[in-house]
Amino acid sequence: GGGEGDGGRGSVWARPRRARPPALRARSRPHRRPPPPQVTLHHSCQRRAAPRAALKQLEKLCQQTLPNLPTGLISPLLHADASSHLLLTDAGGRVKAALTFRLVTLHHMGTHAPSNASIEQLLCDVVLLAVAPDAQCRGHGSRLLGLARQQLRDAAARVGSPAHTLLVQADDTAAAFWRKQGFRASAAARELVSELCAWRAAENPKFWGATPMVATMGGKAPRAGGRPAGDDDDAPLHTPL
């Protein structure tokens, strides 16, 4: 028999469905850009010397990106007392680009000028410029070179030098970059490299296959016959960033 009031038919009771909770929308997180690379200035002869770990990274970076530079020259150039380093690091402290330079005072040639002689010109010798492969084509090299130019301007203003020049021994693979930055190959550039090498060969080697180039920022172009300052008056000129 059937149940009561069901007309003799069996009743089918459906289990009530539970209401599904509304779907939780994932909160959209704002896209966080990685912090921009930081540039720090370090002087080998001062308290703000670059950490050993950073110099090790820089040495490996030079070996990786500057194959024409003899490996045995990299470490002495980086650790020279007169060297200064502009290091560009990412958020993790990894060196992604670096520029090593030296500021040298040149006196008039012909006579051994005394230490208190007026400065003929101030020279920024760009020793190394290296950029990691995954950081290239982002303007890092131009940025570091611009900061080196500012260092040269500040030093020239402090000592009252009307002429200040940048010198680089450009690798053939990077000559186009240096020309874009205003550097030009000239006889004066070649003579400057020769005179620096004659002054202190260990600290101023001639790079094989490189093209000496100069960029003048003030006054006249460097004149052949400029003499680097002697041992008593060659203290490197540095200005913190």
CSV table of C-alpha atoms in Angstrom, one decimal:
chain,number,residue,atom,x,y,z
A,1,GLY,CA,0.0,0.0,0.0
A,2,GLY,CA,0.9,3.6,-0.5
A,3,GLY,CA,1.4,6.2,2.0
A,4,GLU,CA,-1.2,8.5,3.3
A,5,GLY,CA,-2.5,11.2,1.0
A,6,ASP,CA,-0.2,10.2,-1.8
A,7,GLY,CA,-2.9,8.6,-4.0
A,8,GLY,CA,-1.5,5.2,-3.5
A,9,ARG,CA,1.9,6.1,-5.0
A,10,GLY,CA,5.2,6.0,-3.2
A,11,SER,CA,6.7,9.3,-2.3
A,12,VAL,CA,10.2,10.2,-3.3
A,13,TRP,CA,11.9,12.7,-1.0
A,14,ALA,CA,14.8,14.6,-2.5
A,15,ARG,CA,17.6,15.6,-0.2
A,16,PRO,CA,17.8,19.4,-0.1
A,17,ARG,CA,20.8,20.8,-1.8
A,18,ARG,CA,23.1,23.0,0.1
A,19,ALA,CA,23.5,26.5,-1.3
A,20,ARG,CA,27.0,26.9,-2.6
A,21,PRO,CA,28.9,29.8,-1.2
A,22,PRO,CA,29.7,32.5,-3.6
A,23,ALA,CA,32.9,32.0,-5.4
A,24,LEU,CA,35.7,33.9,-3.7
A,25,ARG,CA,37.4,36.2,-6.1
A,26,ALA,CA,41.1,36.2,-5.9
A,27,ARG,CA,42.3,39.6,-4.8
A,28,SER,CA,44.3,41.2,-7.5
A,29,ARG,CA,47.7,42.1,-6.1
A,30,PRO,CA,49.3,45.2,-7.5
A,31,HIS,CA,52.2,44.5,-9.8
A,32,ARG,CA,55.3,45.3,-8.0
A,33,ARG,CA,58.2,46.4,-10.1
A,34,PRO,CA,61.7,45.4,-8.9
A,35,PRO,CA,63.6,48.2,-7.3
A,36,PRO,CA,65.9,50.0,-9.7
A,37,PRO,CA,69.6,49.1,-9.7
A,38,GLN,CA,71.7,51.1,-7.2
A,39,VAL,CA,75.0,52.7,-8.0
A,40,THR,CA,77.7,53.1,-5.4
A,41,LEU,CA,81.1,54.7,-5.6
A,42,HIS,CA,84.1,53.1,-4.0
A,43,HIS,CA,87.7,54.2,-3.7
A,44,SER,CA,90.5,51.6,-3.3
A,45,CYS,CA,92.6,53.9,-1.1
A,46,GLN,CA,89.9,55.2,1.2
A,47,ARG,CA,87.6,53.8,3.8
A,48,ARG,CA,84.8,53.4,1.2
A,49,ALA,CA,86.7,50.6,-0.5
A,50,ALA,CA,84.6,48.1,-2.4
A,51,PRO,CA,83.8,44.9,-0.4
A,52,ARG,CA,85.9,41.9,-1.4
A,53,ALA,CA,82.8,40.0,-2.5
A,54,ALA,CA,81.9,42.9,-4.9
A,55,LEU,CA,85.4,43.0,-6.4
A,56,LYS,CA,85.3,39.2,-6.9
A,57,GLN,CA,82.1,39.6,-8.7
A,58,LEU,CA,83.5,42.4,-10.8
A,59,GLU,CA,86.6,40.4,-11.6
A,60,LYS,CA,84.4,37.5,-12.9
A,61,LEU,CA,82.3,39.9,-14.8
A,62,CYS,CA,85.3,41.4,-16.6
A,63,GLN,CA,86.5,37.9,-17.4
A,64,GLN,CA,83.1,37.1,-18.9
A,65,THR,CA,82.5,40.3,-20.9
A,66,LEU,CA,86.0,41.5,-21.7
A,67,PRO,CA,87.6,38.4,-23.4
A,68,ASN,CA,90.4,40.5,-25.1
A,69,LEU,CA,91.7,41.8,-21.7
A,70,PRO,CA,94.4,39.5,-20.3
A,71,THR,CA,93.2,37.8,-17.2
A,72,GLY,CA,96.4,38.6,-15.3
A,73,LEU,CA,95.8,42.3,-15.6
A,74,ILE,CA,92.3,42.5,-14.2
A,75,SER,CA,93.0,42.0,-10.5
A,76,PRO,CA,96.0,44.5,-10.4
A,77,LEU,CA,93.9,47.1,-12.1
A,78,LEU,CA,90.9,46.6,-9.8
A,79,HIS,CA,93.0,46.7,-6.6
A,80,ALA,CA,95.3,49.6,-7.6
A,81,ASP,CA,95.3,52.4,-4.9
A,82,ALA,CA,94.3,55.1,-7.5
A,83,SER,CA,91.4,53.1,-8.8
A,84,SER,CA,87.8,54.1,-8.2
A,85,HIS,CA,84.8,51.9,-8.9
A,86,LEU,CA,81.2,52.7,-9.8
A,87,LEU,CA,79.3,49.5,-9.1
A,88,LEU,CA,75.7,49.0,-10.3
A,89,THR,CA,74.0,46.3,-8.2
A,90,ASP,CA,70.5,44.8,-8.3
A,91,ALA,CA,68.2,44.2,-5.4
A,92,GLY,CA,70.1,41.0,-4.4
A,93,GLY,CA,73.4,42.8,-4.3
A,94,ARG,CA,74.7,41.2,-7.5
A,95,VAL,CA,77.1,43.4,-9.6
A,96,LYS,CA,75.4,43.9,-13.0
A,97,ALA,CA,77.6,46.7,-14.3
A,98,ALA,CA,80.8,48.5,-13.3
A,99,LEU,CA,83.1,51.2,-14.4
A,100,THR,CA,86.7,51.5,-13.0
A,101,PHE,CA,88.4,54.8,-13.5
A,102,ARG,CA,91.3,56.9,-12.2
A,103,LEU,CA,91.7,60.7,-11.9
A,104,VAL,CA,95.2,61.9,-12.9
A,105,THR,CA,96.7,65.4,-12.9
A,106,LEU,CA,98.9,66.3,-15.8
A,107,HIS,CA,101.4,69.1,-15.7
A,108,HIS,CA,103.0,70.9,-18.6
A,109,MET,CA,105.6,69.0,-20.3
A,110,GLY,CA,109.2,69.9,-21.0
A,111,THR,CA,110.3,70.8,-17.4
A,112,HIS,CA,109.7,69.0,-14.2
A,113,ALA,CA,107.0,71.1,-12.7
A,114,PRO,CA,107.0,71.5,-8.9
A,115,SER,CA,104.2,70.1,-6.9
A,116,ASN,CA,102.6,73.5,-6.4
A,117,ALA,CA,102.5,74.2,-10.2
A,118,SER,CA,99.2,75.1,-11.7
A,119,ILE,CA,97.4,72.1,-13.1
A,120,GLU,CA,97.5,72.0,-16.9
A,121,GLN,CA,94.7,69.4,-17.3
A,122,LEU,CA,92.8,66.8,-15.3
A,123,LEU,CA,92.5,63.4,-16.9
A,124,CYS,CA,89.9,60.7,-16.2
A,125,ASP,CA,91.4,57.4,-17.3
A,126,VAL,CA,88.5,54.9,-17.9
A,127,VAL,CA,90.2,51.6,-17.1
A,128,LEU,CA,87.3,49.1,-17.3
A,129,LEU,CA,83.6,49.1,-18.3
A,130,ALA,CA,81.8,45.9,-18.0
A,131,VAL,CA,78.0,45.1,-18.2
A,132,ALA,CA,76.5,41.6,-17.5
A,133,PRO,CA,74.9,40.0,-20.6
A,134,ASP,CA,71.5,40.0,-19.0
A,135,ALA,CA,71.8,43.7,-18.2
A,136,GLN,CA,73.0,45.0,-21.6
A,137,CYS,CA,71.0,47.4,-23.9
A,138,ARG,CA,69.4,49.1,-20.8
A,139,GLY,CA,71.6,52.2,-20.7
A,140,HIS,CA,73.7,51.1,-17.7
A,141,GLY,CA,77.0,51.7,-19.5
A,142,SER,CA,75.9,55.3,-20.4
A,143,ARG,CA,74.7,55.9,-16.9
A,144,LEU,CA,78.0,54.8,-15.3
A,145,LEU,CA,80.0,56.9,-17.8
A,146,GLY,CA,77.8,59.9,-17.0
A,147,LEU,CA,78.5,59.5,-13.3
A,148,ALA,CA,82.3,59.3,-14.1
A,149,ARG,CA,82.0,62.5,-16.1
A,150,GLN,CA,80.4,64.2,-13.1
A,151,GLN,CA,83.2,63.0,-10.9
A,152,LEU,CA,85.6,64.6,-13.3
A,153,ARG,CA,83.6,67.8,-13.4
A,154,ASP,CA,83.6,68.1,-9.6
A,155,ALA,CA,87.3,67.4,-9.3
A,156,ALA,CA,88.1,69.9,-12.0
A,157,ALA,CA,86.0,72.6,-10.3
A,158,ARG,CA,87.7,71.9,-7.0
A,159,VAL,CA,91.2,72.3,-8.4
A,160,GLY,CA,90.4,75.0,-10.9
A,161,SER,CA,91.3,73.1,-14.0
A,162,PRO,CA,89.9,74.6,-17.2
A,163,ALA,CA,90.5,71.5,-19.3
A,164,HIS,CA,89.4,68.0,-18.3
A,165,THR,CA,89.5,65.0,-20.5
A,166,LEU,CA,88.4,61.4,-20.5
A,167,LEU,CA,90.7,58.7,-21.9
A,168,VAL,CA,89.8,55.1,-22.8
A,169,GLN,CA,91.6,52.3,-24.6
A,170,ALA,CA,88.5,51.1,-26.5
A,171,ASP,CA,88.2,47.5,-27.5
A,172,ASP,CA,87.4,47.2,-31.2
A,173,THR,CA,84.1,45.5,-30.4
A,174,ALA,CA,83.0,48.5,-28.3
A,175,ALA,CA,84.4,51.3,-30.5
A,176,ALA,CA,80.9,52.2,-31.7
A,177,PHE,CA,79.7,52.7,-28.2
A,178,TRP,CA,82.5,55.0,-27.3
A,179,ARG,CA,82.1,57.1,-30.4
A,180,LYS,CA,78.4,57.5,-29.5
A,181,GLN,CA,79.6,58.8,-26.1
A,182,GLY,CA,81.7,61.5,-27.8
A,183,PHE,CA,85.1,59.8,-27.8
A,184,ARG,CA,87.4,60.1,-30.8
A,185,ALA,CA,90.6,58.4,-31.8
A,186,SER,CA,93.5,60.7,-32.2
A,187,ALA,CA,97.3,61.0,-32.1
A,188,ALA,CA,96.9,62.9,-28.8
A,189,ALA,CA,95.1,59.9,-27.3
A,190,ARG,CA,97.8,57.5,-28.4
A,191,GLU,CA,100.5,59.8,-26.9
A,192,LEU,CA,98.6,60.1,-23.6
A,193,VAL,CA,98.5,56.3,-23.3
A,194,SER,CA,102.2,56.1,-24.1
A,195,GLU,CA,103.1,58.7,-21.5
A,196,LEU,CA,101.0,57.1,-18.8
A,197,CYS,CA,102.7,53.8,-19.6
A,198,ALA,CA,106.1,55.4,-19.4
A,199,TRP,CA,105.2,57.1,-16.1
A,200,ARG,CA,104.0,53.9,-14.3
A,201,ALA,CA,103.9,50.9,-16.6
A,202,ALA,CA,102.5,48.5,-14.0
A,203,GLU,CA,99.4,50.7,-13.4
A,204,ASN,CA,99.0,51.9,-17.0
A,205,PRO,CA,99.5,49.0,-19.4
A,206,LYS,CA,98.8,49.2,-23.1
A,207,PHE,CA,95.9,47.0,-24.0
A,208,TRP,CA,96.7,44.9,-27.1
A,209,GLY,CA,94.4,45.6,-30.0
A,210,ALA,CA,92.7,48.5,-28.3
A,211,THR,CA,92.2,52.0,-29.8
A,212,PRO,CA,93.0,55.0,-27.6
A,213,MET,CA,90.2,57.5,-27.7
A,214,VAL,CA,89.6,60.8,-25.9
A,215,ALA,CA,86.6,63.0,-25.1
A,216,THR,CA,87.2,66.6,-24.1
A,217,MET,CA,84.8,68.2,-21.6
A,218,GLY,CA,86.3,71.6,-21.1
A,219,GLY,CA,89.0,73.8,-22.5
A,220,LYS,CA,91.3,72.5,-25.3
A,221,ALA,CA,92.0,69.0,-26.2
A,222,PRO,CA,94.9,67.3,-24.3
A,223,ARG,CA,98.2,68.5,-25.6
A,224,ALA,CA,101.0,66.1,-26.3
A,225,GLY,CA,103.7,66.4,-23.8
A,226,GLY,CA,101.6,66.6,-20.6
A,227,ARG,CA,103.5,65.0,-17.7
A,228,PRO,CA,101.6,63.0,-15.0
A,229,ALA,CA,102.2,64.4,-11.5
A,230,GLY,CA,105.2,63.0,-9.7
A,231,ASP,CA,105.3,60.8,-6.7
A,232,ASP,CA,105.0,63.8,-4.3
A,233,ASP,CA,102.0,65.4,-5.9
A,234,ASP,CA,100.0,62.5,-7.5
A,235,ALA,CA,97.4,62.1,-4.7
A,236,PRO,CA,94.3,60.9,-6.5
A,237,LEU,CA,91.4,63.4,-6.5
A,238,HIS,CA,88.2,61.9,-5.4
A,239,THR,CA,84.7,63.4,-4.7
A,240,PRO,CA,82.0,61.2,-3.1
A,241,LEU,CA,78.8,60.8,-4.9
